[in-house]
Amino acid sequence: MSDGNATQPIELLTFKLGDQEYSLDIMSVREIRGWTRATPMPLAPSFMRGVINLRGTVLPVIDLAERLGLPKCGQSSRNVIIVVKHGGQMTGLLVDAVSDIVSLDANDMQVPPDSGGYDGLNVIRSLTVIDDRMIRVLDLALVVAQSQSDAA
Amino acid sequence: MTASDPMAEIRASFFVECEELLEALQDGLHALETGTDDGDAIHVIFRAVHSIKGGAGAFGLDHMVTFSHRYETVLDAVRDARLAVTTDLLGLFFRAADHLSDIVRAAREDEDFPVATSAALLSELDAHAADPQPADQPQEPDFAPVALSLDLLNDPETKNETALNRYQIYFTPEPELFETANDVPHIFAALAELGDLTVKCDTNRVPTLNQLAPEAVYLSWALSLDTIVDEAEVASIFEFVDGLCELQILPGPTTSVADEADTSAEPGKSNASSAPLSEPEASAPPRDTKNKTFVRVDIERVERLVNLVGELVINQAMLSQSMQSAGLSPHSDAMNGLEEFQRLTRDIQDSVMMIRAQPVKSLFQRMSRIVREASASVSKDVRLITDGETTEVDKTVIERLADPLTHMIRNAVDHGIEPAHARVENGKPAQGAIHLRASHRSGRVIIDVSDDGGGIDRARVFQTAKDKELVSADANLSDADIDNLLFLPGFSTASSVSDLSGRGVGMDVVRTAIHALGGRITISSEPGQGTLFSISLPLTLAVLDGMVVDVAGETLVLPLSVVSETLTLTKANVEALGPGRSVVRNRGAFLPLLDLGSVLGYRTISDSFVDRIALVLTLEDEVSIALVVDEIQDQRQVVIKGLDDSFYRAPGIAAATILGDGQIALILDPADIVAHANAGGAISSTYHVQEARA
């Protein structure tokens, strides 16, 4: 079982990266925006898509797929930026499409199997199954924190 | 979160108040020092210290209470003309005020109190306090609430000269007093500590039991207090129930030989209006704010307003952009309205920026402390003369100016001002003077730091620079050039590193700090007459006069202050210079060419520079470079938006702004671009050179 024995249901925002389904705790999601062109940051790591104007705030945007070692997201109007807040800091995550909001019990979460040779980022906190589809639950802290240390 | 903790908020507001009181204290001392005192200064000083003590007591900051109490005791002696203000005493007062602000800061930051300094100052203060009345100065340990026989009233000799005042206090609490968890016995207990207290409860208004409303208040009290403290201190006991009760404090006859109060009226008869609580209230506003009212606002709210106005400016730019592209006639109503809208927006923006503006006074006060401490540590007699203290600058600018100014003032004391004997020999007064002036000039603020010292010893500066190989041995430099050597990194004329300056922080650091604020610093010196440093700063860090340029399809903004001219590159003026370098010939000088697009990594290969546009940037150290861009859009004021550096710090980028079309444009940090290009940008331009030769 995953962390804790919380009986409180957890709400997840599920979204697609390529043909894979991922999700994030909805409590960390601030808003969902359609794709707008980002101003690229000079000499930034390639997953840094740049910065966009979020009602007057400069918001950094990460290509989440590329961040996770998947083929990078396209840049069409179908793409969506999920604005998340972690540790007082707002970040935009570029994903292919948002799917659904689901409510799950903590007991429905499974610890991901040891992914031996997998050379991507170990940011998947747990796995769950909805309608026979496997959903990866991301650990946002690791997504944001690792990108910070990589960039620095 | 502590934001909603009411106690933390009250505490925070106490410290804000302390800042104001400390400022008033400094003002008062300054008035005493310069003789501009109209007789009120000592009262202002006393009230400031007293109010700090009152607040400190409420928060249990014992150390602050003790210190301010004993400080106050000496001030009180001055106030009662029992002690004359000498230069020495004034010096002590200044040091005590400095120390008090240290204590306040320590309390605010939850640091340890500087006990050792306290003890030293306290013994000095006590020495003065003890002078006029060695025996019975009311100091806390000696002063227990001993029951005083009322016979004393007829026998003032027994208590030496200590003034014993009687106050009649009429106190009727409102129900709110109890609702706010105050209680009457606590107040009376606090009063009893001040002296001999007689309490009489008036129960006349208590109704019969069937009419009794449980939450109503029926009691009132008549108190009589014999005490040596003054009325303000008695009133301060009621500070926390101010507005929650009806209160009258009526001074009774003084029982001492020192005829402090000639009020002949008997206690009971004194007229009620003569002493309402508000009058002796200790927190008198600073005097130069006579006709103004101030609102204390959380800085976050102001920030929000500044941001919103930034939005408004951007939106207005968007609107005008789309209206222009819609092809409306410039004489149409819509265009006229837009013009009016633009004017209003600009006015609003200016007004909002003014909210953040603060007078440089607090900064200057800090500097007078620096002068006191610095001159004491090198045993020189130096005074600071300030001018233009009311000049207003953005709060952030003031905060970030403190360090460079401190350094310059220390420098002036240590290196600028000569020792007293040398000054006298040269026909100057033994006391050195440092002038600190602030003024507004054409949309910028000018801060001058000048001393009347020996001026820059150019021969020595030149020699030092040669010794350190900062200039070639046969260099031929003008006086101004030599003066500017002071700004070179690693330069120090101090033959020995003194405690005060020369600790590895040179004028180059000062200049870097000023540049970071978008300012400039110049130096001028007259041998034997002194040295002047002049700093020119923008009024605010929230907007920037920028030059908007296009590079590789991206829009970028350069601070206009660094752009000195624009050049069109031609075959005639561009030269390749060794591997990885090209230069442009401009006004007889060769400037290195930097392609902005490749420096920022937007494109790896630079085409030939010919027929492209370059901006000549003049940076620190009088370094000039030519920055190649694709197109110049225009010059305009942009709203500066901070970038979150913790996520990714891009080289060469200082901040961002939002353009009329809602897109973000990055604001460049020219010095950083040059540094970055020098560090790693050579590879891409090597390719260019090879290509050009092929």
PDB file of N, CA, C and O in Angstrom, chain A residues 33-62:
ATOM      1  N   ARG A  33      -5.174  25.730 -18.613  1.00  0.00           N
ATOM      2  CA  ARG A  33      -5.219  26.745 -19.659  1.00  0.00           C
ATOM      3  C   ARG A  33      -4.958  26.110 -21.006  1.00  0.00           C
ATOM      4  O   ARG A  33      -4.236  25.118 -21.116  1.00  0.00           O
ATOM      5  N   GLY A  34      -5.515  26.732 -21.999  1.00  0.00           N
ATOM      6  CA  GLY A  34      -5.217  26.281 -23.357  1.00  0.00           C
ATOM      7  C   GLY A  34      -3.794  26.666 -23.703  1.00  0.00           C
ATOM      8  O   GLY A  34      -3.146  27.453 -23.011  1.00  0.00           O
ATOM      9  N   TRP A  35      -3.312  26.077 -24.751  1.00  0.00           N
ATOM     10  CA  TRP A  35      -1.939  26.329 -25.151  1.00  0.00           C
ATOM     11  C   TRP A  35      -1.769  27.769 -25.635  1.00  0.00           C
ATOM     12  O   TRP A  35      -2.560  28.281 -26.404  1.00  0.00           O
ATOM     13  N   THR A  36      -0.763  28.437 -25.117  1.00  0.00           N
ATOM     14  CA  THR A  36      -0.340  29.701 -25.713  1.00  0.00           C
ATOM     15  C   THR A  36       1.157  29.601 -25.943  1.00  0.00           C
ATOM     16  O   THR A  36       1.853  28.863 -25.256  1.00  0.00           O
ATOM     17  N   ARG A  37       1.614  30.349 -26.895  1.00  0.00           N
ATOM     18  CA  ARG A  37       3.032  30.312 -27.207  1.00  0.00           C
ATOM     19  C   ARG A  37       3.840  30.794 -26.006  1.00  0.00           C
ATOM     20  O   ARG A  37       3.517  31.820 -25.398  1.00  0.00           O
ATOM     21  N   ALA A  38       4.872  30.073 -25.673  1.00  0.00           N
ATOM     22  CA  ALA A  38       5.721  30.476 -24.559  1.00  0.00           C
ATOM     23  C   ALA A  38       6.935  31.216 -25.091  1.00  0.00           C
ATOM     24  O   ALA A  38       7.418  30.913 -26.181  1.00  0.00           O
ATOM     25  N   THR A  39       7.372  32.195 -24.334  1.00  0.00           N
ATOM     26  CA  THR A  39       8.608  32.888 -24.687  1.00  0.00           C
ATOM     27  C   THR A  39       9.775  32.042 -24.217  1.00  0.00           C
ATOM     28  O   THR A  39       9.901  31.760 -23.021  1.00  0.00           O
ATOM     29  N   PRO A  40      10.625  31.586 -25.133  1.00  0.00           N
ATOM     30  CA  PRO A  40      11.692  30.678 -24.706  1.00  0.00           C
ATOM     31  C   PRO A  40      12.718  31.374 -23.818  1.00  0.00           C
ATOM     32  O   PRO A  40      13.012  32.555 -24.001  1.00  0.00           O
ATOM     33  N   MET A  41      13.235  30.634 -22.863  1.00  0.00           N
ATOM     34  CA  MET A  41      14.303  31.156 -22.016  1.00  0.00           C
ATOM     35  C   MET A  41      15.631  30.767 -22.648  1.00  0.00           C
ATOM     36  O   MET A  41      15.797  29.617 -23.067  1.00  0.00           O
ATOM     37  N   PRO A  42      16.562  31.695 -22.694  1.00  0.00           N
ATOM     38  CA  PRO A  42      17.843  31.395 -23.325  1.00  0.00           C
ATOM     39  C   PRO A  42      18.556  30.244 -22.633  1.00  0.00           C
ATOM     40  O   PRO A  42      18.593  30.180 -21.411  1.00  0.00           O
ATOM     41  N   LEU A  43      19.111  29.367 -23.443  1.00  0.00           N
ATOM     42  CA  LEU A  43      20.000  28.313 -22.964  1.00  0.00           C
ATOM     43  C   LEU A  43      19.393  27.452 -21.872  1.00  0.00           C
ATOM     44  O   LEU A  43      20.095  26.920 -21.013  1.00  0.00           O
ATOM     45  N   ALA A  44      18.070  27.338 -21.902  1.00  0.00           N
ATOM     46  CA  ALA A  44      17.394  26.547 -20.880  1.00  0.00           C
ATOM     47  C   ALA A  44      17.447  25.080 -21.259  1.00  0.00           C
ATOM     48  O   ALA A  44      17.620  24.736 -22.431  1.00  0.00           O
ATOM     49  N   PRO A  45      17.290  24.169 -20.290  1.00  0.00           N
ATOM     50  CA  PRO A  45      17.162  22.752 -20.622  1.00  0.00           C
ATOM     51  C   PRO A  45      15.982  22.555 -21.562  1.00  0.00           C
ATOM     52  O   PRO A  45      15.018  23.313 -21.512  1.00  0.00           O
ATOM     53  N   SER A  46      16.052  21.535 -22.395  1.00  0.00           N
ATOM     54  CA  SER A  46      15.082  21.452 -23.485  1.00  0.00           C
ATOM     55  C   SER A  46      13.650  21.265 -22.990  1.00  0.00           C
ATOM     56  O   SER A  46      12.710  21.654 -23.673  1.00  0.00           O
ATOM     57  N   PHE A  47      13.471  20.678 -21.807  1.00  0.00           N
ATOM     58  CA  PHE A  47      12.083  20.509 -21.339  1.00  0.00           C
ATOM     59  C   PHE A  47      11.464  21.826 -20.882  1.00  0.00           C
ATOM     60  O   PHE A  47      10.259  21.912 -20.691  1.00  0.00           O
ATOM     61  N   MET A  48      12.290  22.859 -20.687  1.00  0.00           N
ATOM     62  CA  MET A  48      11.768  24.181 -20.315  1.00  0.00           C
ATOM     63  C   MET A  48      11.187  24.804 -21.571  1.00  0.00           C
ATOM     64  O   MET A  48      11.922  25.169 -22.469  1.00  0.00           O
ATOM     65  N   ARG A  49       9.884  24.913 -21.608  1.00  0.00           N
ATOM     66  CA  ARG A  49       9.287  25.480 -22.808  1.00  0.00           C
ATOM     67  C   ARG A  49       9.386  27.003 -22.843  1.00  0.00           C
ATOM     68  O   ARG A  49       9.188  27.625 -23.859  1.00  0.00           O
ATOM     69  N   GLY A  50       9.629  27.598 -21.672  1.00  0.00           N
ATOM     70  CA  GLY A  50       9.719  29.057 -21.629  1.00  0.00           C
ATOM     71  C   GLY A  50       8.773  29.611 -20.593  1.00  0.00           C
ATOM     72  O   GLY A  50       8.417  28.921 -19.634  1.00  0.00           O
ATOM     73  N   VAL A  51       8.385  30.856 -20.795  1.00  0.00           N
ATOM     74  CA  VAL A  51       7.512  31.511 -19.819  1.00  0.00           C
ATOM     75  C   VAL A  51       6.279  32.067 -20.526  1.00  0.00           C
ATOM     76  O   VAL A  51       6.354  32.501 -21.667  1.00  0.00           O
ATOM     77  N   ILE A  52       5.151  32.005 -19.825  1.00  0.00           N
ATOM     78  CA  ILE A  52       3.933  32.595 -20.390  1.00  0.00           C
ATOM     79  C   ILE A  52       3.370  33.607 -19.398  1.00  0.00           C
ATOM     80  O   ILE A  52       3.728  33.632 -18.224  1.00  0.00           O
ATOM     81  N   ASN A  53       2.476  34.430 -19.928  1.00  0.00           N
ATOM     82  CA  ASN A  53       1.835  35.467 -19.134  1.00  0.00           C
ATOM     83  C   ASN A  53       0.567  34.910 -18.517  1.00  0.00           C
ATOM     84  O   ASN A  53      -0.426  34.675 -19.193  1.00  0.00           O
ATOM     85  N   LEU A  54       0.605  34.694 -17.223  1.00  0.00           N
ATOM     86  CA  LEU A  54      -0.589  34.220 -16.523  1.00  0.00           C
ATOM     87  C   LEU A  54      -1.171  35.407 -15.771  1.00  0.00           C
ATOM     88  O   LEU A  54      -0.796  35.660 -14.632  1.00  0.00           O
ATOM     89  N   ARG A  55      -2.037  36.136 -16.420  1.00  0.00           N
ATOM     90  CA  ARG A  55      -2.647  37.326 -15.825  1.00  0.00           C
ATOM     91  C   ARG A  55      -1.630  38.183 -15.083  1.00  0.00           C
ATOM     92  O   ARG A  55      -1.797  38.528 -13.926  1.00  0.00           O
ATOM     93  N   GLY A  56      -0.564  38.485 -15.763  1.00  0.00           N
ATOM     94  CA  GLY A  56       0.392  39.422 -15.188  1.00  0.00           C
ATOM     95  C   GLY A  56       1.544  38.784 -14.450  1.00  0.00           C
ATOM     96  O   GLY A  56       2.485  39.460 -14.072  1.00  0.00           O
ATOM     97  N   THR A  57       1.456  37.477 -14.203  1.00  0.00           N
ATOM     98  CA  THR A  57       2.581  36.800 -13.571  1.00  0.00           C
ATOM     99  C   THR A  57       3.349  36.044 -14.640  1.00  0.00           C
ATOM    100  O   THR A  57       2.753  35.531 -15.599  1.00  0.00           O
ATOM    101  N   VAL A  58       4.642  35.998 -14.463  1.00  0.00           N
ATOM    102  CA  VAL A  58       5.461  35.268 -15.416  1.00  0.00           C
ATOM    103  C   VAL A  58       5.524  33.808 -14.959  1.00  0.00           C
ATOM    104  O   VAL A  58       6.039  33.506 -13.890  1.00  0.00           O
ATOM    105  N   LEU A  59       4.957  32.925 -15.754  1.00  0.00           N
ATOM    106  CA  LEU A  59       4.837  31.520 -15.350  1.00  0.00           C
ATOM    107  C   LEU A  59       5.760  30.639 -16.185  1.00  0.00           C
ATOM    108  O   LEU A  59       5.638  30.589 -17.406  1.00  0.00           O
ATOM    109  N   PRO A  60       6.686  29.919 -15.547  1.00  0.00           N
ATOM    110  CA  PRO A  60       7.522  28.990 -16.311  1.00  0.00           C
ATOM    111  C   PRO A  60       6.709  27.761 -16.724  1.00  0.00           C
ATOM    112  O   PRO A  60       5.882  27.282 -15.960  1.00  0.00           O
ATOM    113  N   VAL A  61       6.951  27.301 -17.928  1.00  0.00           N
ATOM    114  CA  VAL A  61       6.205  26.140 -18.428  1.00  0.00           C
ATOM    115  C   VAL A  61       7.183  25.017 -18.766  1.00  0.00           C
ATOM    116  O   VAL A  61       8.190  25.237 -19.444  1.00  0.00           O
ATOM    117  N   ILE A  62       6.856  23.823 -18.268  1.00  0.00           N
ATOM    118  CA  ILE A  62       7.669  22.634 -18.527  1.00  0.00           C
ATOM    119  C   ILE A  62       6.901  21.717 -19.475  1.00  0.00           C
ATOM    120  O   ILE A  62       5.696  21.554 -19.320  1.00  0.00           O
TER     121      ILE A  62
END
